[in-house]
């Protein structure tokens, strides 16, 4: 069976095409194929097909479509037997096919292989592989299913193809084969007529292919289009391509050509450019001159600072705008981080957190990240050594926060924005200060004209001059006034100037402390709010995270979620917050500071603490519910009832729970910190507890350590031995992952605490963890003793879930010490216990153990059957890493019994997953695939 999604949806059984039926039926199959083997719930399918207006029979239509698709795809399947290709998974369905059966998977595998070739310096091979990948495309994704046009997955997939065409074109130019890439480059340029990078690449391709006349025509065409439609001149990339045509001195390859592409992955983290950016010509020229000097001198950090450290003067806007202008000069990546140097809550980002974010951007696996800041910074500098990377460090507190993030070798550009002068960075590190002052009157008028329209501004020149004067030409203040004018298009600007004058204080913007001046502009917007919106704006100052959801805002306000949506919409309309994505809101740090100031001035300490209590209750109860959906058989904790007015997210299935925890991950981390700082110790450890499954499953080991350290300190303040024991055990997991000796220290401390509590189950789970440490040391007899102790304790406590875990562990270690028959009996008993409890995650582990044991006994076909059972269950519950482990083991046995093609398929599927995790086991699988490939070639 083969499926094509890269173009019109097609399917083949062998060489025979399969008629897939009506469009709705085909849309269901297309969506499942795009999911890459992951299940889609019926609700997700209904939403994709009908949006906000599904028919009453939508669920039945989905079910009927799947039934018909099963008949088409599996015509030989016996009646009343489960479908192997379209199985039901939870309340939805999944498409289960070998990796090479779906062209999208093949496409991404070829791209990954090309990246490896490029990293190894084989540009020609990389170009060949990317060309092969692009030839899999036969039009837009699911091009014949118009009802899915605009679906986010299809839009993202089309953009993914355009990015690969760009890489392919650059490689073909560099290897002297530009002519072959021209059709693809022309297609992308036609699709994106205002994309200057795509147009410049096409011009370079024409020139490299000896078609200079077409190159000039292409340049003239894009130049006229930019002028007519956007009113701008060609950017630096186009200008450079044009200059090379005129000079006739640029070669498509050779020592003088900049490196085509950086090592994969290439981060591109810049925020969106500011659409209404205006002026700052002299500052842009200053930055251009600095960049030009990089070709002959060592790179310097560029510090963008405001006079007297003023906020809202446009430092970030200038830095982001310039970064977008020159990003083509830094093909190895663009990094961005908001260092939160002046966050009103005091939660300044540590240099260690920023470095870890950059390491994540370069795809460094969690287990390779060292513990100390010094070692992390050294790894970061090593990664970008001899590369051309642009680094934008936004909102820095001081030079000490910045220094660990500076590259150590030439070729990189660092832009730093800060309210401080950062004179230490200038004096010690050779940074070039770019002092950003207020807008000129001309620039301020241009900004208003961009926002309000040139005709409206020209019609009332006196009112415009007065508004600019009262705003003191501060960009943030001008933008707020412009927002007010935009929302009231019928108001004359004279009336708005009168309101500003009546509010008083705006003339103080020329005083020595510009920060307090902005407060007046904010107060003008604030006083225009209704009472509920004003109260919500103040309460948002309590939220420690970067963004907030509607239920979290409702909990702060103590009202139902439906009731908070109108105040949120009002704040969005007043530009006091921004709806970054549906239901998620962000605000400028200065607005947050102003909200916090108002909160402390107008609301009592008791009401502030009550609001924070509700927010923490919202997080604890929702996170706990989400964790229960992710792992329903995990040991549980008792929660106190939430405070009145707490809103919870309605999470009903595994996918929703995982999505919520993933999106709220940064906010929950900040919540643990805020709870600890404000003396909510119970919330501190419970929130850390509820995050454990997400953090461990996602490999967020440093975050796990941070929250469990906070939980440990909270347990010490509460004098709660159980909390401390649990925190010690989870901290041991962190150290086990990195192979550190501290793991055993934490586990022995946990064991003492559980023993003092008389908690047999806690002791037993700690013994299972100690068994893992012994196994990693090769001490399998000692591991078996710990597992046997755990089994006895679980049995005494009557904990059947624990008994199953321990029984499986005993069998696993017996197999490793040469007692496969005893091992078989224990793992079969574990399987029975898991199945009786309905624990599919545990059952998958038992099947995995049985596969290992049957292989030792020489019963390979039974081993294969066991691994397939483990694989099916792990796919169902979404344990992607363990799915890859089962595929890896399955492939090993299939290879041993001569089923080389089946082994190759299993390993390929495992590799896709392991590469996504950045797991080192991927290299083992890749080596095995290389071996069977070499055998096939021989």
mmCIF file of N, CA, C and O in Angstrom, residues 323-403:
data_model
loop_
_atom_site.group_PDB
_atom_site.id
_atom_site.type_symbol
_atom_site.label_atom_id
_atom_site.label_comp_id
_atom_site.label_asym_id
_atom_site.label_seq_id
_atom_site.Cartn_x
_atom_site.Cartn_y
_atom_site.Cartn_z
ATOM 1 N N UNK A 323 17.690 43.294 11.949
ATOM 2 C CA UNK A 323 18.021 41.862 11.854
ATOM 3 C C UNK A 323 17.360 41.237 10.630
ATOM 4 O O UNK A 323 17.965 40.422 9.928
ATOM 5 N N UNK A 324 16.116 41.612 10.356
ATOM 6 C CA UNK A 324 15.450 41.085 9.167
ATOM 7 C C UNK A 324 16.127 41.579 7.890
ATOM 8 O O UNK A 324 16.215 40.843 6.902
ATOM 9 N N UNK A 325 16.606 42.801 7.920
ATOM 10 C CA UNK A 325 17.266 43.342 6.730
ATOM 11 C C UNK A 325 18.536 42.585 6.381
ATOM 12 O O UNK A 325 18.911 42.474 5.207
ATOM 13 N N UNK A 326 19.224 42.077 7.379
ATOM 14 C CA UNK A 326 20.543 41.480 7.134
ATOM 15 C C UNK A 326 20.583 39.984 7.398
ATOM 16 O O UNK A 326 21.652 39.386 7.382
ATOM 17 N N UNK A 327 19.438 39.361 7.642
ATOM 18 C CA UNK A 327 19.477 37.946 8.026
ATOM 19 C C UNK A 327 20.087 37.056 6.942
ATOM 20 O O UNK A 327 20.646 36.002 7.244
ATOM 21 N N UNK A 328 19.981 37.490 5.660
ATOM 22 C CA UNK A 328 20.569 36.686 4.595
ATOM 23 C C UNK A 328 22.085 36.618 4.698
ATOM 24 O O UNK A 328 22.723 35.741 4.100
ATOM 25 N N UNK A 329 22.685 37.548 5.466
ATOM 26 C CA UNK A 329 24.139 37.535 5.640
ATOM 27 C C UNK A 329 24.574 36.503 6.689
ATOM 28 O O UNK A 329 25.764 36.309 6.898
ATOM 29 N N UNK A 330 23.600 35.882 7.340
ATOM 30 C CA UNK A 330 23.907 34.945 8.432
ATOM 31 C C UNK A 330 23.176 33.624 8.176
ATOM 32 O O UNK A 330 22.180 33.305 8.828
ATOM 33 N N UNK A 331 23.679 32.869 7.187
ATOM 34 C CA UNK A 331 22.964 31.657 6.753
ATOM 35 C C UNK A 331 22.966 30.531 7.767
ATOM 36 O O UNK A 331 22.216 29.573 7.610
ATOM 37 N N UNK A 332 23.780 30.630 8.822
ATOM 38 C CA UNK A 332 23.835 29.550 9.812
ATOM 39 C C UNK A 332 22.840 29.716 10.940
ATOM 40 O O UNK A 332 22.824 28.913 11.874
ATOM 41 N N UNK A 333 22.012 30.774 10.876
ATOM 42 C CA UNK A 333 20.946 30.892 11.861
ATOM 43 C C UNK A 333 20.813 32.270 12.448
ATOM 44 O O UNK A 333 21.727 33.097 12.411
ATOM 45 N N UNK A 334 19.614 32.524 12.977
ATOM 46 C CA UNK A 334 19.323 33.759 13.699
ATOM 47 C C UNK A 334 18.666 33.377 15.021
ATOM 48 O O UNK A 334 17.619 32.744 15.040
ATOM 49 N N UNK A 335 19.314 33.747 16.115
ATOM 50 C CA UNK A 335 18.829 33.429 17.461
ATOM 51 C C UNK A 335 18.198 34.665 18.084
ATOM 52 O O UNK A 335 18.659 35.790 17.865
ATOM 53 N N UNK A 336 17.155 34.458 18.880
ATOM 54 C CA UNK A 336 16.509 35.574 19.576
ATOM 55 C C UNK A 336 16.086 35.109 20.962
ATOM 56 O O UNK A 336 15.614 33.987 21.141
ATOM 57 N N UNK A 337 16.261 35.991 21.939
ATOM 58 C CA UNK A 337 15.754 35.710 23.277
ATOM 59 C C UNK A 337 15.399 37.023 23.958
ATOM 60 O O UNK A 337 16.103 38.026 23.823
ATOM 61 N N UNK A 338 14.273 37.030 24.657
ATOM 62 C CA UNK A 338 13.904 38.149 25.518
ATOM 63 C C UNK A 338 14.435 37.843 26.913
ATOM 64 O O UNK A 338 13.947 36.940 27.594
ATOM 65 N N UNK A 339 15.449 38.582 27.339
ATOM 66 C CA UNK A 339 16.112 38.305 28.614
ATOM 67 C C UNK A 339 15.335 38.816 29.824
ATOM 68 O O UNK A 339 15.750 38.611 30.958
ATOM 69 N N UNK A 340 14.230 39.493 29.580
ATOM 70 C CA UNK A 340 13.341 39.969 30.659
ATOM 71 C C UNK A 340 14.116 40.746 31.720
ATOM 72 O O UNK A 340 13.885 40.597 32.919
ATOM 73 N N UNK A 341 15.040 41.601 31.249
ATOM 74 C CA UNK A 341 15.895 42.319 32.186
ATOM 75 C C UNK A 341 15.166 43.261 33.114
ATOM 76 O O UNK A 341 15.645 43.557 34.211
ATOM 77 N N UNK A 342 13.999 43.727 32.699
ATOM 78 C CA UNK A 342 13.262 44.687 33.521
ATOM 79 C C UNK A 342 11.847 44.203 33.757
ATOM 80 O O UNK A 342 10.904 44.976 33.804
ATOM 81 N N UNK A 343 11.698 42.888 33.889
ATOM 82 C CA UNK A 343 10.399 42.307 34.138
ATOM 83 C C UNK A 343 9.874 42.796 35.487
ATOM 84 O O UNK A 343 10.581 42.734 36.499
ATOM 85 N N UNK A 344 8.646 43.304 35.542
ATOM 86 C CA UNK A 344 8.145 43.871 36.797
ATOM 87 C C UNK A 344 8.026 42.861 37.930
ATOM 88 O O UNK A 344 8.046 43.237 39.096
ATOM 89 N N UNK A 345 7.891 41.569 37.592
ATOM 90 C CA UNK A 345 7.791 40.578 38.657
ATOM 91 C C UNK A 345 9.156 40.231 39.238
ATOM 92 O O UNK A 345 9.252 39.524 40.227
ATOM 93 N N UNK A 346 10.207 40.741 38.582
ATOM 94 C CA UNK A 346 11.554 40.429 39.040
ATOM 95 C C UNK A 346 12.101 39.129 38.491
ATOM 96 O O UNK A 346 13.206 38.723 38.848
ATOM 97 N N UNK A 347 11.347 38.454 37.608
ATOM 98 C CA UNK A 347 11.798 37.166 37.079
ATOM 99 C C UNK A 347 12.715 37.380 35.878
ATOM 100 O O UNK A 347 12.382 37.042 34.750
ATOM 101 N N UNK A 348 13.880 37.948 36.136
ATOM 102 C CA UNK A 348 14.873 38.160 35.088
ATOM 103 C C UNK A 348 15.374 36.800 34.608
ATOM 104 O O UNK A 348 15.655 35.914 35.408
ATOM 105 N N UNK A 349 15.470 36.634 33.288
ATOM 106 C CA UNK A 349 15.954 35.369 32.766
ATOM 107 C C UNK A 349 17.427 35.195 33.107
ATOM 108 O O UNK A 349 18.233 36.097 32.883
ATOM 109 N N UNK A 350 17.758 34.036 33.617
ATOM 110 C CA UNK A 350 19.166 33.769 33.908
ATOM 111 C C UNK A 350 19.909 33.495 32.608
ATOM 112 O O UNK A 350 19.331 33.050 31.609
ATOM 113 N N UNK A 351 21.221 33.730 32.638
ATOM 114 C CA UNK A 351 22.034 33.418 31.465
ATOM 115 C C UNK A 351 21.974 31.925 31.169
ATOM 116 O O UNK A 351 21.979 31.519 29.998
ATOM 117 N N UNK A 352 21.878 31.099 32.204
ATOM 118 C CA UNK A 352 21.814 29.650 32.002
ATOM 119 C C UNK A 352 20.555 29.263 31.232
ATOM 120 O O UNK A 352 20.590 28.423 30.331
ATOM 121 N N UNK A 353 19.424 29.891 31.576
ATOM 122 C CA UNK A 353 18.178 29.589 30.868
ATOM 123 C C UNK A 353 18.273 30.005 29.409
ATOM 124 O O UNK A 353 17.815 29.297 28.512
ATOM 125 N N UNK A 354 18.874 31.159 29.159
ATOM 126 C CA UNK A 354 19.021 31.635 27.784
ATOM 127 C C UNK A 354 19.932 30.714 26.981
ATOM 128 O O UNK A 354 19.633 30.367 25.832
ATOM 129 N N UNK A 355 21.047 30.305 27.569
ATOM 130 C CA UNK A 355 21.974 29.409 26.867
ATOM 131 C C UNK A 355 21.283 28.092 26.547
ATOM 132 O O UNK A 355 21.416 27.553 25.440
ATOM 133 N N UNK A 356 20.516 27.561 27.511
ATOM 134 C CA UNK A 356 19.822 26.294 27.256
ATOM 135 C C UNK A 356 18.830 26.446 26.105
ATOM 136 O O UNK A 356 18.660 25.546 25.289
ATOM 137 N N UNK A 357 18.168 27.606 26.030
ATOM 138 C CA UNK A 357 17.260 27.843 24.918
ATOM 139 C C UNK A 357 17.974 27.829 23.586
ATOM 140 O O UNK A 357 17.480 27.282 22.597
ATOM 141 N N UNK A 358 19.185 28.420 23.535
ATOM 142 C CA UNK A 358 19.953 28.416 22.299
ATOM 143 C C UNK A 358 20.424 27.005 21.948
ATOM 144 O O UNK A 358 20.429 26.608 20.773
ATOM 145 N N UNK A 359 20.828 26.230 22.949
ATOM 146 C CA UNK A 359 21.238 24.844 22.690
ATOM 147 C C UNK A 359 20.065 24.030 22.155
ATOM 148 O O UNK A 359 20.217 23.205 21.251
ATOM 149 N N UNK A 360 18.864 24.279 22.702
ATOM 150 C CA UNK A 360 17.673 23.608 22.179
ATOM 151 C C UNK A 360 17.433 23.996 20.725
ATOM 152 O O UNK A 360 17.053 23.155 19.898
ATOM 153 N N UNK A 361 17.663 25.280 20.397
ATOM 154 C CA UNK A 361 17.432 25.752 19.027
ATOM 155 C C UNK A 361 18.353 25.041 18.039
ATOM 156 O O UNK A 361 17.984 24.841 16.877
ATOM 157 N N UNK A 362 19.543 24.656 18.489
ATOM 158 C CA UNK A 362 20.472 23.946 17.619
ATOM 159 C C UNK A 362 20.286 22.432 17.703
ATOM 160 O O UNK A 362 21.096 21.668 17.167
ATOM 161 N N UNK A 363 19.220 22.001 18.392
ATOM 162 C CA UNK A 363 18.907 20.572 18.421
ATOM 163 C C UNK A 363 19.808 19.745 19.298
ATOM 164 O O UNK A 363 19.931 18.533 19.075
ATOM 165 N N UNK A 364 20.463 20.342 20.301
ATOM 166 C CA UNK A 364 21.326 19.556 21.182
ATOM 167 C C UNK A 364 20.452 18.694 22.089
ATOM 168 O O UNK A 364 19.593 19.220 22.797
ATOM 169 N N UNK A 365 20.592 17.370 22.086
ATOM 170 C CA UNK A 365 19.767 16.515 22.939
ATOM 171 C C UNK A 365 19.943 16.868 24.410
ATOM 172 O O UNK A 365 21.017 17.307 24.842
ATOM 173 N N UNK A 366 18.883 16.668 25.182
ATOM 174 C CA UNK A 366 18.907 17.057 26.598
ATOM 175 C C UNK A 366 20.044 16.385 27.354
ATOM 176 O O UNK A 366 20.662 16.992 28.230
ATOM 177 N N UNK A 367 20.337 15.114 27.000
ATOM 178 C CA UNK A 367 21.364 14.405 27.766
ATOM 179 C C UNK A 367 22.772 14.910 27.482
ATOM 180 O O UNK A 367 23.706 14.585 28.204
ATOM 181 N N UNK A 368 22.940 15.697 26.411
ATOM 182 C CA UNK A 368 24.262 16.239 26.098
ATOM 183 C C UNK A 368 24.504 17.606 26.723
ATOM 184 O O UNK A 368 25.603 18.140 26.638
ATOM 185 N N UNK A 369 23.489 18.197 27.323
ATOM 186 C CA UNK A 369 23.642 19.530 27.895
ATOM 187 C C UNK A 369 24.261 19.399 29.287
ATOM 188 O O UNK A 369 23.675 18.752 30.165
ATOM 189 N N UNK A 370 25.437 19.989 29.520
ATOM 190 C CA UNK A 370 26.068 19.865 30.841
ATOM 191 C C UNK A 370 25.310 20.655 31.897
ATOM 192 O O UNK A 370 24.413 21.455 31.585
ATOM 193 N N UNK A 371 25.672 20.438 33.145
ATOM 194 C CA UNK A 371 24.913 21.030 34.248
ATOM 195 C C UNK A 371 25.294 22.476 34.524
ATOM 196 O O UNK A 371 24.426 23.303 34.804
ATOM 197 N N UNK A 372 26.576 22.819 34.461
ATOM 198 C CA UNK A 372 27.007 24.156 34.884
ATOM 199 C C UNK A 372 26.846 25.162 33.758
ATOM 200 O O UNK A 372 26.920 24.829 32.574
ATOM 201 N N UNK A 373 26.633 26.433 34.149
ATOM 202 C CA UNK A 373 26.529 27.508 33.165
ATOM 203 C C UNK A 373 27.811 27.627 32.370
ATOM 204 O O UNK A 373 27.780 27.822 31.149
ATOM 205 N N UNK A 374 28.956 27.492 33.040
ATOM 206 C CA UNK A 374 30.236 27.627 32.342
ATOM 207 C C UNK A 374 30.353 26.588 31.223
ATOM 208 O O UNK A 374 30.736 26.912 30.090
ATOM 209 N N UNK A 375 29.982 25.344 31.525
ATOM 210 C CA UNK A 375 30.085 24.287 30.518
ATOM 211 C C UNK A 375 29.042 24.465 29.425
ATOM 212 O O UNK A 375 29.306 24.199 28.250
ATOM 213 N N UNK A 376 27.845 24.912 29.794
ATOM 214 C CA UNK A 376 26.811 25.151 28.790
ATOM 215 C C UNK A 376 27.234 26.261 27.833
ATOM 216 O O UNK A 376 27.051 26.153 26.605
ATOM 217 N N UNK A 377 27.784 27.344 28.372
ATOM 218 C CA UNK A 377 28.232 28.450 27.530
ATOM 219 C C UNK A 377 29.369 28.004 26.612
ATOM 220 O O UNK A 377 29.437 28.416 25.447
ATOM 221 N N UNK A 378 30.258 27.158 27.122
ATOM 222 C CA UNK A 378 31.359 26.661 26.294
ATOM 223 C C UNK A 378 30.816 25.810 25.144
ATOM 224 O O UNK A 378 31.293 25.909 24.000
ATOM 225 N N UNK A 379 29.806 24.976 25.423
ATOM 226 C CA UNK A 379 29.201 24.170 24.368
ATOM 227 C C UNK A 379 28.526 25.060 23.331
ATOM 228 O O UNK A 379 28.643 24.831 22.121
ATOM 229 N N UNK A 380 27.830 26.086 23.795
ATOM 230 C CA UNK A 380 27.175 27.033 22.878
ATOM 231 C C UNK A 380 28.196 27.721 21.982
ATOM 232 O O UNK A 380 28.017 27.805 20.754
ATOM 233 N N UNK A 381 29.305 28.190 22.568
ATOM 234 C CA UNK A 381 30.320 28.859 21.753
ATOM 235 C C UNK A 381 30.954 27.889 20.762
ATOM 236 O O UNK A 381 31.290 28.263 19.629
ATOM 237 N N UNK A 382 31.101 26.633 21.169
ATOM 238 C CA UNK A 382 31.662 25.644 20.256
ATOM 239 C C UNK A 382 30.736 25.398 19.072
ATOM 240 O O UNK A 382 31.178 25.229 17.936
ATOM 241 N N UNK A 383 29.442 25.383 19.344
ATOM 242 C CA UNK A 383 28.477 25.124 18.277
ATOM 243 C C UNK A 383 28.510 26.204 17.200
ATOM 244 O O UNK A 383 28.337 25.912 16.018
ATOM 245 N N UNK A 384 28.701 27.470 17.609
ATOM 246 C CA UNK A 384 28.627 28.547 16.620
ATOM 247 C C UNK A 384 30.004 29.023 16.186
ATOM 248 O O UNK A 384 30.109 29.997 15.437
ATOM 249 N N UNK A 385 31.055 28.344 16.642
ATOM 250 C CA UNK A 385 32.401 28.714 16.208
ATOM 251 C C UNK A 385 32.512 28.564 14.696
ATOM 252 O O UNK A 385 32.065 27.570 14.122
ATOM 253 N N UNK A 386 33.104 29.555 14.066
ATOM 254 C CA UNK A 386 33.339 29.556 12.615
ATOM 255 C C UNK A 386 32.044 29.530 11.811
ATOM 256 O O UNK A 386 32.034 29.149 10.644
ATOM 257 N N UNK A 387 30.947 29.925 12.411
ATOM 258 C CA UNK A 387 29.687 30.046 11.684
ATOM 259 C C UNK A 387 29.281 31.511 11.612
ATOM 260 O O UNK A 387 29.774 32.338 12.368
ATOM 261 N N UNK A 388 28.357 31.777 10.728
ATOM 262 C CA UNK A 388 27.805 33.122 10.611
ATOM 263 C C UNK A 388 26.395 33.093 11.192
ATOM 264 O O UNK A 388 25.445 32.658 10.538
ATOM 265 N N UNK A 389 26.290 33.524 12.436
ATOM 266 C CA UNK A 389 25.026 33.499 13.177
ATOM 267 C C UNK A 389 24.731 34.895 13.696
ATOM 268 O O UNK A 389 25.627 35.584 14.191
ATOM 269 N N UNK A 390 23.482 35.306 13.580
ATOM 270 C CA UNK A 390 23.034 36.569 14.159
ATOM 271 C C UNK A 390 22.347 36.266 15.490
ATOM 272 O O UNK A 390 21.473 35.399 15.546
ATOM 273 N N UNK A 391 22.737 36.968 16.544
ATOM 274 C CA UNK A 391 22.186 36.742 17.883
ATOM 275 C C UNK A 391 21.561 38.039 18.367
ATOM 276 O O UNK A 391 22.249 39.052 18.481
ATOM 277 N N UNK A 392 20.261 38.016 18.650
ATOM 278 C CA UNK A 392 19.563 39.208 19.137
ATOM 279 C C UNK A 392 19.172 38.965 20.594
ATOM 280 O O UNK A 392 18.326 38.121 20.897
ATOM 281 N N UNK A 393 19.834 39.704 21.495
ATOM 282 C CA UNK A 393 19.587 39.591 22.937
ATOM 283 C C UNK A 393 18.756 40.792 23.349
ATOM 284 O O UNK A 393 19.254 41.909 23.484
ATOM 285 N N UNK A 394 17.488 40.568 23.562
ATOM 286 C CA UNK A 394 16.534 41.649 23.772
ATOM 287 C C UNK A 394 16.294 41.896 25.263
ATOM 288 O O UNK A 394 16.172 40.943 26.042
ATOM 289 N N UNK A 395 16.231 43.156 25.643
ATOM 290 C CA UNK A 395 15.830 43.559 27.001
ATOM 291 C C UNK A 395 16.791 42.998 28.056
ATOM 292 O O UNK A 395 16.388 42.362 29.022
ATOM 293 N N UNK A 396 18.080 43.278 27.863
ATOM 294 C CA UNK A 396 19.089 42.792 28.804
ATOM 295 C C UNK A 396 19.121 43.656 30.055
ATOM 296 O O UNK A 396 18.910 44.871 30.007
ATOM 297 N N UNK A 397 19.441 43.019 31.161
ATOM 298 C CA UNK A 397 19.515 43.729 32.442
ATOM 299 C C UNK A 397 20.859 44.437 32.596
ATOM 300 O O UNK A 397 20.929 45.598 32.954
ATOM 301 N N UNK A 398 21.930 43.681 32.358
ATOM 302 C CA UNK A 398 23.267 44.230 32.543
ATOM 303 C C UNK A 398 24.260 43.410 31.735
ATOM 304 O O UNK A 398 23.905 42.413 31.100
ATOM 305 N N UNK A 399 25.509 43.820 31.771
ATOM 306 C CA UNK A 399 26.537 43.146 30.981
ATOM 307 C C UNK A 399 26.769 41.720 31.450
ATOM 308 O O UNK A 399 27.052 40.829 30.640
ATOM 309 N N UNK A 400 26.642 41.454 32.742
ATOM 310 C CA UNK A 400 26.889 40.119 33.259
ATOM 311 C C UNK A 400 25.874 39.112 32.710
ATOM 312 O O UNK A 400 26.186 37.941 32.525
ATOM 313 N N UNK A 401 24.651 39.580 32.457
ATOM 314 C CA UNK A 401 23.638 38.699 31.891
ATOM 315 C C UNK A 401 23.958 38.369 30.434
ATOM 316 O O UNK A 401 23.633 37.281 29.946
ATOM 317 N N UNK A 402 24.648 39.300 29.759
ATOM 318 C CA UNK A 402 24.908 39.164 28.325
ATOM 319 C C UNK A 402 26.157 38.340 28.040
ATOM 320 O O UNK A 402 26.214 37.559 27.078
ATOM 321 N N UNK A 403 27.205 38.495 28.851
ATOM 322 C CA UNK A 403 28.521 37.943 28.504
ATOM 323 C C UNK A 403 28.519 36.442 28.197
ATOM 324 O O UNK A 403 29.169 36.012 27.243
#
